[in-house]
Structures are given as structure tokens and as C-alpha cells.
Short mmCIF file of C-alpha atoms and ligand atoms in Angstrom, two decimals:
data_model
loop_
_atom_site.label_atom_id
_atom_site.label_comp_id
_atom_site.label_asym_id
_atom_site.label_seq_id
_atom_site.Cartn_x
_atom_site.Cartn_y
_atom_site.Cartn_z
CA MET A 1413 -22.10 -4.88 85.97
CA THR A 1414 -24.02 -6.84 88.43
CA ARG A 1415 -23.08 -7.23 92.26
CA SER A 1416 -25.43 -8.97 94.48
CA ARG A 1417 -26.25 -7.02 97.24
CA PRO A 1418 -25.13 -6.60 100.04
CA PRO A 1419 -21.74 -7.93 100.09
CA ARG A 1420 -21.94 -11.01 102.25
CA PRO A 1421 -19.15 -11.87 104.83
CA SER A 1422 -17.35 -14.59 104.33
CA HIS A 1423 -18.75 -16.66 107.62
CA ARG A 1424 -22.37 -16.18 105.99
CA PRO A 1425 -23.26 -18.87 103.62
CA ALA A 1426 -24.69 -17.39 100.02
CA HIS A 1427 -27.32 -20.36 99.41
CA GLY A 1428 -28.89 -21.99 102.96
CA ALA A 1429 -30.50 -25.51 102.49
CA ARG A 1430 -33.79 -25.17 102.01
CA ARG A 1431 -36.22 -26.66 104.93
CA ARG A 1432 -39.57 -26.36 105.55
CA ALA A 1433 -41.03 -23.50 107.41
CA LEU A 1434 -44.89 -24.14 107.58
CA THR A 1435 -44.82 -26.03 110.45
CA ALA A 1436 -46.16 -23.47 112.92
CA THR A 1437 -49.00 -22.15 110.73
CA VAL A 1438 -51.47 -24.15 111.65
CA PRO A 1439 -52.09 -24.26 115.05
CA LEU A 1440 -51.56 -20.21 114.66
CA ALA A 1441 -54.07 -19.86 112.43
CA LEU A 1442 -56.31 -22.28 114.19
CA THR A 1443 -55.95 -19.84 117.30
CA ALA A 1444 -56.87 -16.81 115.35
CA LEU A 1445 -59.92 -18.64 113.90
CA LEU A 1446 -60.90 -19.48 117.39
CA ALA A 1447 -60.13 -16.19 118.95
CA SER A 1448 -62.39 -14.49 116.40
CA ALA A 1449 -65.30 -16.97 117.20
CA SER A 1450 -65.60 -16.89 120.78
CA PRO A 1451 -68.35 -14.40 122.40
CA ALA A 1452 -67.78 -11.58 123.89
CA GLY A 1453 -66.87 -12.30 127.84
CA ALA A 1454 -64.64 -15.48 126.84
CA THR A 1455 -61.39 -15.07 126.63
CA THR A 1456 -60.24 -13.63 123.21
CA THR A 1457 -56.23 -13.54 122.57
CA GLY A 1458 -54.14 -11.67 119.61
CA GLY A 1459 -51.81 -14.44 118.79
CA ALA A 1460 -48.19 -15.14 118.50
CA GLY A 1461 -47.71 -13.96 115.09
CA ALA A 1462 -49.04 -11.85 111.88
CA GLY A 1463 -49.24 -15.72 109.93
CA ASP A 1464 -45.51 -15.52 108.05
CA PRO A 1465 -44.64 -18.84 107.19
CA TYR A 1466 -40.95 -17.77 107.06
CA PHE A 1467 -41.29 -16.13 110.73
CA PRO A 1468 -43.99 -17.58 112.25
CA LEU A 1469 -43.59 -15.43 115.74
CA ALA A 1470 -43.01 -12.07 113.74
CA GLY A 1471 -45.96 -9.88 114.65
CA ASN A 1472 -48.64 -10.29 116.41
CA GLY A 1473 -52.47 -10.73 115.88
CA GLY A 1474 -55.46 -8.87 117.23
CA TYR A 1475 -54.50 -4.99 116.92
CA HIS A 1476 -52.20 -2.21 115.11
CA VAL A 1477 -50.01 0.02 116.51
CA ALA A 1478 -50.64 3.53 115.32
CA HIS A 1479 -47.49 5.38 116.98
CA TYR A 1480 -44.49 4.14 119.03
CA ASP A 1481 -42.94 6.66 121.23
CA LEU A 1482 -39.39 6.08 122.06
CA ASP A 1483 -37.21 7.29 124.50
CA LEU A 1484 -33.77 5.20 125.05
CA ARG A 1485 -30.59 5.86 126.73
CA TYR A 1486 -27.46 4.06 125.50
CA ASP A 1487 -24.41 4.19 127.61
CA THR A 1488 -21.50 3.59 124.65
CA ALA A 1489 -18.86 2.79 127.17
CA THR A 1490 -21.24 -0.11 129.08
CA ARG A 1491 -23.44 -0.92 126.25
CA HIS A 1492 -26.05 -0.48 128.67
CA LEU A 1493 -30.05 0.34 127.21
CA ASP A 1494 -32.49 1.71 129.03
CA GLY A 1495 -35.66 2.52 127.36
CA THR A 1496 -39.50 3.51 127.95
CA ALA A 1497 -41.79 2.69 124.93
CA VAL A 1498 -45.19 4.15 124.73
CA LEU A 1499 -47.39 2.53 122.05
CA THR A 1500 -50.30 3.60 121.20
CA ALA A 1501 -52.57 0.97 119.25
CA ARG A 1502 -55.61 0.05 118.30
CA ALA A 1503 -57.82 -3.86 119.07
CA THR A 1504 -59.09 -5.13 115.60
CA ARG A 1505 -60.79 -7.43 118.12
CA ARG A 1506 -62.09 -8.16 121.52
CA LEU A 1507 -58.51 -8.65 123.75
CA THR A 1508 -58.17 -10.35 126.55
CA ARG A 1509 -54.64 -10.68 126.31
CA PHE A 1510 -52.27 -9.35 123.50
CA ASP A 1511 -48.74 -10.51 122.48
CA LEU A 1512 -45.56 -7.81 121.87
CA ASP A 1513 -42.39 -9.11 120.18
CA LEU A 1514 -39.18 -8.37 122.13
CA SER A 1515 -36.29 -10.20 122.52
CA GLY A 1516 -33.45 -9.98 125.42
CA LEU A 1517 -33.50 -7.08 127.75
CA LYS A 1518 -35.44 -6.87 131.20
CA ILE A 1519 -39.03 -5.60 131.81
CA THR A 1520 -39.04 -3.17 134.68
CA GLY A 1521 -42.41 -2.01 134.36
CA LEU A 1522 -45.42 -2.29 131.86
CA THR A 1523 -48.92 -0.56 131.92
CA VAL A 1524 -51.80 -0.74 129.61
CA ASP A 1525 -54.04 2.49 129.79
CA HIS A 1526 -51.85 3.43 133.27
CA ALA A 1527 -52.86 0.41 135.06
CA PRO A 1528 -50.42 -1.95 135.47
CA ALA A 1529 -50.40 -5.17 133.45
CA ALA A 1530 -49.78 -8.70 134.00
CA HIS A 1531 -46.97 -9.85 131.81
CA ARG A 1532 -44.74 -12.70 130.61
CA ARG A 1533 -42.05 -13.60 128.35
CA ASP A 1534 -41.91 -16.49 126.44
CA GLY A 1535 -39.09 -16.54 124.11
CA GLN A 1536 -39.82 -13.37 121.79
CA GLU A 1537 -43.00 -13.05 122.86
CA LEU A 1538 -44.29 -10.60 125.53
CA VAL A 1539 -47.20 -11.62 126.50
CA VAL A 1540 -49.63 -9.19 128.11
CA THR A 1541 -52.63 -9.21 130.11
CA PRO A 1542 -54.56 -5.99 130.51
CA ARG A 1543 -56.34 -5.61 133.94
CA ARG A 1544 -60.12 -5.81 131.84
CA ALA A 1545 -60.07 -6.77 128.11
CA LEU A 1546 -59.78 -4.56 125.59
CA ARG A 1547 -63.16 -3.70 123.35
CA LYS A 1548 -62.80 -4.24 119.74
CA GLY A 1549 -62.22 -0.92 117.93
CA GLN A 1550 -60.76 0.08 121.27
CA THR A 1551 -57.54 2.58 121.19
CA PHE A 1552 -55.22 1.61 123.97
CA ARG A 1553 -51.74 2.82 125.22
CA VAL A 1554 -49.15 0.23 126.15
CA THR A 1555 -46.30 1.78 128.45
CA VAL A 1556 -43.01 -0.78 128.59
CA THR A 1557 -39.99 0.34 130.49
CA TYR A 1558 -36.75 -1.93 129.90
CA ARG A 1559 -33.07 -2.02 130.17
CA GLY A 1560 -30.28 -4.43 129.56
CA THR A 1561 -27.63 -4.83 127.11
CA PRO A 1562 -29.37 -5.54 123.43
CA LYS A 1563 -27.95 -8.56 121.63
CA PRO A 1564 -28.76 -8.53 118.22
CA VAL A 1565 -30.47 -11.64 116.53
CA THR A 1566 -29.04 -14.39 114.09
CA ASP A 1567 -31.16 -14.84 110.93
CA PRO A 1568 -31.78 -17.83 109.29
CA ASP A 1569 -29.02 -16.88 107.02
CA GLY A 1570 -26.67 -16.45 109.68
CA SER A 1571 -26.32 -13.01 109.62
CA THR A 1572 -27.01 -10.64 112.55
CA ASP A 1573 -29.54 -7.78 112.89
CA GLY A 1574 -31.09 -5.58 115.15
CA TRP A 1575 -29.03 -3.69 117.70
CA ILE A 1576 -25.13 -4.59 116.89
CA ALA A 1577 -22.70 -2.65 119.09
CA THR A 1578 -19.57 -1.15 117.38
CA ASP A 1579 -16.69 0.48 118.80
CA ASP A 1580 -17.91 3.66 119.23
CA GLY A 1581 -21.62 3.32 119.44
CA ALA A 1582 -24.23 0.65 117.73
CA PHE A 1583 -25.06 -0.21 113.91
CA VAL A 1584 -29.16 -0.27 113.93
CA ALA A 1585 -30.59 -2.23 111.58
CA GLY A 1586 -33.91 -4.45 111.69
CA GLU A 1587 -34.10 -6.37 108.11
CA PRO A 1588 -35.94 -8.92 108.95
CA GLN A 1589 -36.25 -9.66 112.77
CA GLY A 1590 -34.11 -7.53 114.61
CA ALA A 1591 -36.47 -4.16 115.66
CA MET A 1592 -37.45 -6.51 118.73
CA THR A 1593 -33.73 -6.33 119.92
CA TRP A 1594 -34.16 -2.74 121.22
CA PHE A 1595 -38.06 -2.15 121.15
CA PRO A 1596 -41.21 -3.95 122.09
CA ALA A 1597 -42.69 -4.45 119.04
CA ASN A 1598 -45.50 -5.59 116.31
CA ASN A 1599 -42.60 -6.99 114.33
CA HIS A 1600 -43.91 -7.56 111.11
CA PRO A 1601 -44.26 -4.98 107.93
CA THR A 1602 -48.16 -5.78 107.63
CA ASP A 1603 -47.96 -3.07 110.92
CA LYS A 1604 -47.02 0.36 109.81
CA SER A 1605 -46.93 3.01 112.22
CA SER A 1606 -45.63 6.61 112.90
CA TYR A 1607 -42.70 6.95 115.39
CA ASP A 1608 -41.15 9.53 117.64
CA ILE A 1609 -37.69 8.34 118.72
CA THR A 1610 -35.47 9.99 121.23
CA VAL A 1611 -32.01 8.98 122.23
CA THR A 1612 -29.74 10.16 125.04
CA VAL A 1613 -26.00 9.28 124.24
CA PRO A 1614 -22.90 10.64 126.02
CA GLN A 1615 -21.85 14.19 124.66
CA GLY A 1616 -19.85 14.04 121.39
CA ARG A 1617 -21.82 11.20 120.52
CA THR A 1618 -24.84 11.44 117.78
CA ALA A 1619 -27.82 9.46 117.79
CA VAL A 1620 -29.69 9.15 114.41
CA ALA A 1621 -32.98 7.90 113.86
CA ASN A 1622 -35.48 8.01 110.80
CA GLY A 1623 -37.52 11.14 110.02
CA VAL A 1624 -36.45 14.60 111.06
CA LEU A 1625 -34.72 16.31 114.04
CA VAL A 1626 -36.80 17.74 116.11
CA GLY A 1627 -35.03 18.52 118.84
CA ARG A 1628 -31.67 18.77 120.76
CA ARG A 1629 -30.04 19.53 123.77
CA THR A 1630 -27.07 18.94 125.58
CA HIS A 1631 -27.39 18.19 129.70
CA GLN A 1632 -24.68 17.13 132.36
CA GLY A 1633 -22.74 15.24 129.92
CA ARG A 1634 -25.80 13.97 127.56
CA THR A 1635 -27.16 15.30 124.57
CA THR A 1636 -30.74 14.29 123.40
CA PHE A 1637 -31.93 13.95 120.18
CA HIS A 1638 -35.70 13.60 119.38
CA TRP A 1639 -36.33 12.02 115.79
CA ARG A 1640 -39.94 12.28 114.48
CA GLN A 1641 -41.03 9.81 111.38
CA SER A 1642 -44.62 10.90 110.49
CA GLU A 1643 -45.14 9.01 107.33
CA PRO A 1644 -45.95 5.16 108.31
CA MET A 1645 -43.51 2.93 108.96
CA ALA A 1646 -42.49 -0.87 109.24
CA ALA A 1647 -40.64 -1.46 112.48
CA TYR A 1648 -37.70 -3.14 110.70
CA LEU A 1649 -37.04 0.18 108.78
CA ALA A 1650 -36.37 2.18 111.96
CA THR A 1651 -33.00 3.03 113.87
CA ALA A 1652 -31.23 4.75 116.23
CA THR A 1653 -27.67 4.16 115.09
CA VAL A 1654 -25.07 5.85 117.32
CA GLY A 1655 -21.58 7.06 116.74
CA THR A 1656 -19.24 9.57 116.36
CA PHE A 1657 -20.22 11.21 113.30
CA GLN A 1658 -19.75 14.18 111.51
CA VAL A 1659 -22.77 15.74 110.71
CA ARG A 1660 -23.99 17.62 107.37
CA GLN A 1661 -27.64 18.84 107.11
CA TYR A 1662 -29.06 20.75 103.79
CA THR A 1663 -32.74 21.11 102.03
CA THR A 1664 -32.83 19.95 98.17
CA ARG A 1665 -34.50 21.78 95.84
CA ASP A 1666 -37.74 19.84 96.45
CA GLY A 1667 -37.62 21.04 100.19
CA ILE A 1668 -36.69 17.19 101.24
CA ARG A 1669 -35.11 17.82 105.10
CA VAL A 1670 -31.54 15.74 104.25
CA TYR A 1671 -29.32 14.41 107.54
CA ASP A 1672 -25.95 13.00 106.52
CA ALA A 1673 -23.75 11.55 109.39
CA VAL A 1674 -20.67 9.99 108.89
CA ASP A 1675 -17.97 8.25 110.71
CA PRO A 1676 -14.85 10.33 110.24
CA ARG A 1677 -13.07 7.05 109.32
CA GLU A 1678 -15.61 6.70 106.50
CA ALA A 1679 -15.69 10.76 105.31
CA THR A 1680 -13.10 10.76 102.83
CA ALA A 1681 -14.67 7.35 100.46
CA ALA A 1682 -18.32 8.68 101.43
CA ALA A 1683 -17.88 12.10 100.14
CA PRO A 1684 -18.17 12.21 96.77
CA VAL A 1685 -21.02 9.41 96.80
CA LEU A 1686 -23.27 11.17 99.08
CA LYS A 1687 -22.64 14.52 97.16
CA LYS A 1688 -24.80 12.52 94.55
CA LEU A 1689 -27.62 11.78 96.75
CA PRO A 1690 -29.92 15.36 95.46
CA SER A 1691 -29.61 14.12 91.99
CA VAL A 1692 -29.93 10.52 92.40
CA LEU A 1693 -33.23 11.41 94.28
CA GLU A 1694 -34.36 13.59 91.65
CA TRP A 1695 -33.43 10.63 89.03
CA GLU A 1696 -35.19 8.35 90.88
CA SER A 1697 -38.25 10.91 91.22
CA ARG A 1698 -38.69 11.48 87.56
CA LEU A 1699 -38.84 7.46 86.75
CA PHE A 1700 -40.91 6.05 90.21
CA GLY A 1701 -42.72 9.47 91.17
CA PRO A 1702 -42.34 11.95 93.73
CA TYR A 1703 -40.07 10.69 97.00
CA PRO A 1704 -42.09 9.36 99.75
CA PHE A 1705 -41.05 11.43 102.45
CA ARG A 1706 -40.12 14.15 103.73
CA SER A 1707 -36.82 13.27 105.23
CA ALA A 1708 -33.40 12.07 103.30
CA GLY A 1709 -29.79 11.53 104.22
CA SER A 1710 -27.17 8.67 104.61
CA ILE A 1711 -26.09 7.16 108.22
CA VAL A 1712 -22.33 5.96 106.71
CA ASP A 1713 -21.35 4.28 110.10
CA HIS A 1714 -17.83 2.33 110.23
CA ALA A 1715 -19.13 -1.24 111.32
CA PRO A 1716 -16.59 -3.93 109.46
CA ASP A 1717 -18.85 -6.90 110.95
CA VAL A 1718 -22.31 -6.11 109.59
CA GLY A 1719 -21.80 -7.02 106.25
CA TYR A 1720 -24.61 -5.22 104.64
CA ALA A 1721 -26.53 -1.48 104.22
CA LEU A 1722 -30.16 -0.93 104.87
CA GLU A 1723 -32.73 0.78 103.25
CA THR A 1724 -33.91 2.31 106.79
CA GLN A 1725 -36.64 4.44 106.54
CA GLY A 1726 -35.93 8.10 105.14
CA ARG A 1727 -32.38 7.70 105.47
CA PRO A 1728 -30.64 4.41 104.97
CA VAL A 1729 -27.50 3.03 107.33
CA TYR A 1730 -24.61 1.94 105.75
CA ASP A 1731 -22.01 -0.18 107.26
CA SER A 1732 -18.97 1.36 105.54
CA ALA A 1733 -18.99 4.20 102.69
CA PRO A 1734 -21.26 3.15 99.98
CA ASP A 1735 -20.92 3.35 96.15
CA VAL A 1736 -22.81 4.87 93.70
CA ASP A 1737 -24.59 1.71 92.94
CA THR A 1738 -25.34 1.08 96.68
CA LEU A 1739 -26.44 4.57 96.89
CA VAL A 1740 -28.98 4.36 94.25
CA HIS A 1741 -30.12 0.95 95.80
CA GLU A 1742 -30.98 1.77 99.10
CA ASN A 1743 -32.64 5.16 98.07
CA ALA A 1744 -34.81 3.06 95.66
CA HIS A 1745 -36.13 1.03 98.03
CA GLN A 1746 -37.44 4.17 99.66
CA TRP A 1747 -40.43 4.08 96.85
CA PHE A 1748 -40.07 0.02 96.78
CA GLY A 1749 -40.13 -1.76 100.09
CA ASP A 1750 -40.67 1.34 102.58
CA SER A 1751 -43.57 3.39 101.17
CA VAL A 1752 -44.55 0.46 99.60
CA SER A 1753 -44.72 -2.52 102.08
CA LEU A 1754 -44.55 -6.15 102.27
CA THR A 1755 -47.48 -8.34 103.22
CA SER A 1756 -45.08 -11.50 103.67
CA TRP A 1757 -41.31 -12.09 103.63
CA LYS A 1758 -41.64 -14.32 100.63
CA ASP A 1759 -42.43 -11.49 98.10
CA ILE A 1760 -38.85 -9.79 99.02
CA TRP A 1761 -38.26 -9.58 95.55
CA LEU A 1762 -40.63 -6.92 95.54
CA ASN A 1763 -38.07 -5.18 97.68
CA GLU A 1764 -34.78 -6.50 96.33
CA GLY A 1765 -35.85 -6.71 92.44
CA PHE A 1766 -36.53 -3.46 92.20
CA ALA A 1767 -33.55 -1.99 93.77
CA THR A 1768 -31.52 -3.71 91.94
CA TYR A 1769 -33.25 -3.31 88.64
CA ALA A 1770 -32.92 0.92 89.71
CA GLU A 1771 -29.08 0.15 89.78
CA TRP A 1772 -29.09 -1.30 86.43
CA LEU A 1773 -31.43 1.57 85.06
CA TYR A 1774 -29.05 4.10 86.81
CA GLU A 1775 -26.11 2.66 85.17
CA GLU A 1776 -27.69 2.88 81.80
CA GLN A 1777 -28.57 6.37 81.93
CA HIS A 1778 -25.11 7.13 83.47
CA GLY A 1779 -22.73 5.96 80.75
CA GLY A 1780 -22.82 2.29 82.25
CA ASP A 1781 -23.76 -1.13 80.88
CA SER A 1782 -27.55 -1.13 79.01
CA ALA A 1783 -29.76 -2.81 81.46
CA GLN A 1784 -30.19 -5.28 78.34
CA LYS A 1785 -26.17 -6.09 78.62
CA THR A 1786 -26.49 -6.57 82.28
CA PHE A 1787 -29.29 -9.46 82.12
CA ASP A 1788 -27.34 -10.83 79.29
CA ALA A 1789 -24.68 -11.20 81.30
CA LEU A 1790 -26.61 -13.21 83.97
CA TYR A 1791 -28.70 -15.04 81.24
CA ALA A 1792 -25.62 -16.57 80.21
CA ARG A 1793 -24.64 -18.41 83.46
CA PRO A 1794 -25.57 -21.89 83.47
CA ALA A 1795 -27.78 -23.84 84.65
CA GLY A 1796 -25.98 -24.83 87.78
CA ASP A 1797 -25.49 -21.55 88.55
CA PRO A 1798 -26.69 -19.98 92.46
CA LEU A 1799 -28.89 -17.65 89.89
CA TRP A 1800 -31.18 -20.19 89.37
CA ALA A 1801 -31.16 -22.30 92.64
CA TYR A 1802 -34.59 -21.05 93.09
CA PRO A 1803 -37.45 -18.74 91.46
CA PRO A 1804 -37.57 -15.05 92.97
CA GLY A 1805 -41.40 -15.51 93.69
CA ASP A 1806 -40.53 -18.27 95.72
CA PRO A 1807 -37.70 -17.89 97.93
CA GLY A 1808 -39.00 -21.55 99.86
CA ASP A 1809 -37.04 -19.79 103.41
CA GLY A 1810 -36.05 -16.91 105.36
CA ALA A 1811 -32.19 -18.49 105.05
CA ASN A 1812 -32.77 -17.48 101.26
CA LEU A 1813 -34.63 -13.93 101.44
CA PHE A 1814 -31.23 -12.45 100.78
CA GLY A 1815 -30.02 -14.27 97.91
CA THR A 1816 -28.72 -13.88 93.99
CA PRO A 1817 -32.19 -15.40 92.89
CA VAL A 1818 -33.80 -12.57 94.65
CA TYR A 1819 -31.73 -9.76 93.94
CA ALA A 1820 -30.63 -10.85 90.28
CA ARG A 1821 -33.15 -12.94 89.00
CA GLY A 1822 -35.65 -10.43 90.70
CA ALA A 1823 -34.35 -7.81 88.49
CA MET A 1824 -34.31 -9.75 85.46
CA VAL A 1825 -38.35 -10.11 86.08
CA LEU A 1826 -38.89 -6.81 85.94
CA HIS A 1827 -35.99 -6.57 82.36
CA ALA A 1828 -38.51 -8.97 81.16
CA LEU A 1829 -41.33 -7.51 81.84
CA ARG A 1830 -39.96 -4.11 80.29
CA THR A 1831 -39.07 -6.08 77.23
CA ALA A 1832 -42.69 -7.50 76.75
CA VAL A 1833 -44.64 -4.39 77.27
CA GLY A 1834 -41.98 -1.54 76.11
CA ASP A 1835 -40.05 1.37 77.92
CA ARG A 1836 -43.59 3.61 78.18
CA ALA A 1837 -46.04 0.93 80.05
CA PHE A 1838 -42.81 -0.66 82.13
CA TYR A 1839 -42.42 3.29 83.60
CA ARG A 1840 -45.92 3.56 83.85
CA VAL A 1841 -46.37 0.41 85.71
CA LEU A 1842 -43.43 0.74 88.40
CA ARG A 1843 -45.22 4.90 88.89
CA ALA A 1844 -48.34 2.86 89.29
CA TRP A 1845 -47.15 0.35 92.01
CA ALA A 1846 -45.56 3.56 93.53
CA SER A 1847 -48.29 5.66 93.49
CA GLU A 1848 -51.60 3.59 94.25
CA HIS A 1849 -49.81 1.50 97.18
CA ARG A 1850 -48.03 4.51 98.71
CA TYR A 1851 -47.79 3.73 102.52
CA GLY A 1852 -49.26 1.09 102.27
CA HIS A 1853 -48.64 -2.66 101.02
CA GLY A 1854 -48.10 -4.62 98.23
CA THR A 1855 -48.29 -8.20 97.09
CA THR A 1856 -46.43 -10.35 94.21
CA ALA A 1857 -50.09 -10.94 93.01
CA ASP A 1858 -51.05 -7.48 93.04
CA PHE A 1859 -48.20 -6.27 91.41
CA GLU A 1860 -49.16 -8.85 88.31
CA ARG A 1861 -52.51 -7.45 88.06
CA LEU A 1862 -51.15 -4.00 88.17
CA ALA A 1863 -48.96 -4.48 85.46
CA GLU A 1864 -51.39 -6.17 83.34
CA ARG A 1865 -54.00 -3.30 83.80
CA VAL A 1866 -51.45 -0.67 82.94
CA SER A 1867 -50.43 -2.42 79.82
CA GLY A 1868 -52.97 -4.08 78.63
CA LYS A 1869 -51.03 -7.14 78.13
CA ASP A 1870 -51.86 -10.87 79.38
CA LEU A 1871 -48.70 -11.07 81.11
CA ASP A 1872 -49.28 -14.67 82.45
CA ALA A 1873 -45.85 -16.08 80.31
CA VAL A 1874 -43.67 -13.29 81.53
CA PHE A 1875 -44.41 -13.72 85.01
CA THR A 1876 -44.68 -17.49 84.73
CA THR A 1877 -41.07 -18.03 83.37
CA TRP A 1878 -39.13 -15.40 85.50
CA LEU A 1879 -40.65 -15.42 88.76
CA HIS A 1880 -42.15 -18.87 89.58
CA THR A 1881 -40.47 -20.98 87.63
CA ARG A 1882 -37.73 -23.72 89.17
CA GLY A 1883 -34.35 -23.43 87.29
CA LYS A 1884 -32.77 -21.36 84.31
CA PRO A 1885 -35.78 -20.36 81.86
CA SER A 1886 -35.12 -22.15 78.36
CA ARG A 1887 -35.40 -18.53 76.64
CA PRO A 1888 -34.17 -15.26 77.36
N1 LIG B 2589 -32.16 -5.39 102.59
C1 LIG B 2589 -31.40 -5.05 102.39
C2 LIG B 2589 -30.40 -4.25 101.11
O1 LIG B 2589 -30.74 -4.79 99.80
C3 LIG B 2589 -29.98 -5.80 102.89
C4 LIG B 2589 -30.24 -6.44 104.09
C5 LIG B 2589 -30.79 -5.85 105.25
C6 LIG B 2589 -29.41 -7.94 104.31
N2 LIG B 2589 -30.67 -7.10 106.44
C7 LIG B 2589 -29.85 -8.08 105.96
C8 LIG B 2589 -28.58 -8.97 103.93
C9 LIG B 2589 -30.00 -9.36 106.67
C10 LIG B 2589 -28.33 -9.87 104.41
C11 LIG B 2589 -28.83 -10.44 105.89
O2 LIG B 2589 -29.41 -3.32 101.12
ZN1 ZN B 2590 -31.95 -3.90 98.90
#
């Protein structure tokens, strides 16, 4: 049967009230227009957001970050974080000023290309004025030193994300907004970068980030873990989860480096599930094409207040021992969501509908219900059911990002597509989507066009009915 991912903590309403979220986009777009029209010598600013209607301040204009080098020290007893972030970025236009996103924390130093730069805080915007204007195309380096007690952000749906302290460390997951609670970021999935993440924690604790562990040393009662994520990653998929963990490392037959970190309180429940990771990744690779990253694994924390797991890149983080469906779901995101990224949060069904459909397919091929049966059981829900509250192609509001219409009806879109084009063409579509947009981005319109091109069919009616039309479709 279907279950909505993630399990929602009881304090969080499953379906937030709809409200208009577009008010801030017009002035931002105007600012960007004016900025790009100004002649050299005039003031040209980066812009406070990436233009996302659900999160107008998320991300920034005027530059891309190629690499983040984060050096953190976390004191698990006092919950104090000390950080140095070195961003290597490239200006996409002339910049006399640009923004980063940072929520909370105190800045103790900021340089651009080693020269101290003026800066001020304005909500989540960290506004930086370099001593000299940056030329269009110029590569520049921003170094920010900062400290404080990180505080998670509360999202429109009432959930929290970011750096979430636990009894033995921190659960770190930044979807959709929380990356900025622990490092200064260009905090929108349109910008993807490589990362070096170095974390120093009290000896006995383990810090697990993305990618491959390239170094580890203990000195004077503290252990430093140096992680490297070489493939492009969106900021929200970064983690630096800290805790008391049992660690297991191995390499799969395909040469993927696996690192599992498990809170001992979850170890018994987690063991039989994590053991399946290599076979799940092999199964997903057969369906979706080669696994996109050189690293894999699982971070199984004991974080009872969180209420969800996240597909942190190359190594999902779970708030408790996952079941097999959740393992399948978070790892399917490595193809759909992590390697192929969103350009706008309203396209979230491209992540959640795909990862949920992967669960249906896994059940179908491993002795569970057929995808058709799962689809039929959902379709039987009455027109007033929350499943039909809004179309997956347009959640309408950041509060609806993780609702049942995105996960379950999003998966129904893919099943309707499969029914329309047949299995062979359907799996070719999934693989083409993963390979043609690998390490990049894709939009809902891109997917619709690709499905039509690969299948050779006009799919307008399928997508209109299942993806874009409000309410319960009249025929399955
Ligand atoms: N994307 C996650 C998943 O599907 C779920 C998730 C991440 C989430 N952050 C969230 C759900 C915040 C609710 C609120 O596994
Ligand atoms: Zn998901």
C-alpha cells in the first residue's frame, strides 16, 4: 500500500491553507532588469533571490558558486558552531554588491579576494559590498568566518529544517531552506557546486557529510572528519550530521564507496534494511541508469523531533531506522532530485512523485502489490479526499510542497504515463530523463517534452489530466 512520505509529526498540519506567495517577485524581477541594464561604472547588484515564487529570498542573483570549502567545529555539549566558509564563485554580471543567504549566527570576518569587504545583515540576506566591483565573468573568492548556536528554520508547512540539535549532536538536513542555518549559501537548487566539508567534533562523536571521507584525525580530544563531494550538489542536499554512530564502510561490486553511520539506539532495526542497500542500488541502476555518484550509504540518526528523512546527496539521512520503502525512496532521489535538480520548488513532484513511484515499482518487483493495484486503491478515494486537494504540477504554495498530492498523485502521473506509452517506452523515458539531465536541471515542461519525444506519442491529455487539472480526474 501507499504511504505518504515522510511520516508527519502530529504538530504539523498535512495540508496548509492556500495563500498567494507571489507578492515579492515583481520588485525582484524589476531590480534584476535594472541591474542588467546598467552601464559599467554604475551600481549593479546581484539581487536578493533566485526568482522562486515560493521562496522569493532563496538563492541570489549575479553569480554561481563553483565550490564551497566549509570548515566547521561543533561543540555537542554547548551546541556552539564555529565556521569558516570559503566560496569560489563566478560573477554572471558586473557586481558592485551581491547577496548570500545566512540565517542567524554571527559574522566575525568577511573578505572578498582576501580584502575585507563591507557587509550587512537583512533577514536571511547577507549583503556584501566588495572593495572593488567584480567584473562579469570574474572568478572571486569569499571567505566568511562565523559563529553561534544554529537555529533551524520553520517552513511554511510548520516543519523545521537546517541544523537541528539532537541529544548527542545534530541532525542536518536543509530542504527546502535550512542550508543557510549552518553556512552562507546561494541557497537555491538552481545553483550546484562541489563541496569540501570538514567538521571537528569531540572525540567519540562522528561527523558525517556528503561524498567520500578523504581524511580523519584525532588531536587533543577532538576528531576532524574531512569529506569531499566532487559531483555538483544543491545546497539543500548538504549535510554534516553529528552523533554517536556505529560506522561501517565497504565498496560495492560497482565500485561505489559506501559509508553507513548508525545511532546505536537504531542499530537493531536498521541492520536488516541497510544490508539491502547494494541490491537496492543495483536494482535502481538497472531501471534508471548508472548510479550518479561515487559515494553512497546511510546516516541513521535518533532524532525523534524531526519527522522525516532527507535524500542528502550520496548518503540520505534518516531520523530513525528506515523501512525498505524509505530506503528505496531516498536512494531513488539520488537520480531524481539530486543528480537531476529542480529549477523551481513548484516542480517538486519531479522529486517526490518519482521517488514514490520507485517504491511502487520496488513493491511490484519484490512480491508486493502491483503498481496498478496501488494506483487503483488511491483512485478509489472520494473526490473530497486530501489526495485531490491540488494538482501535483502546481502545489500553489510552499506549505504544500510535501503533501499527499505531490507524493501520491505525483506517482499516479507516472503510472498514467506508463499506461499510456507501455513499459518499454516508459523505462526509456525514465533513463533518458536521468541521463540527459545528469548533474543538471530539469523542469516539468522539459519532462513532458522528453516523454513525448522518447515515446513518439502526444501526451497532452495525460499530463493535463493527471498533472495539471484540479480535483479528482473523472476517468482513471
Ligand atoms: N524530501 C524528503 C523525502 O521525501 C522529505 C522532506 C524533507 C520534508 N524536508 C522536509 C518533508 C520538510 C516535510 C518537511 O524524503
Ligand atoms: Zn522524497
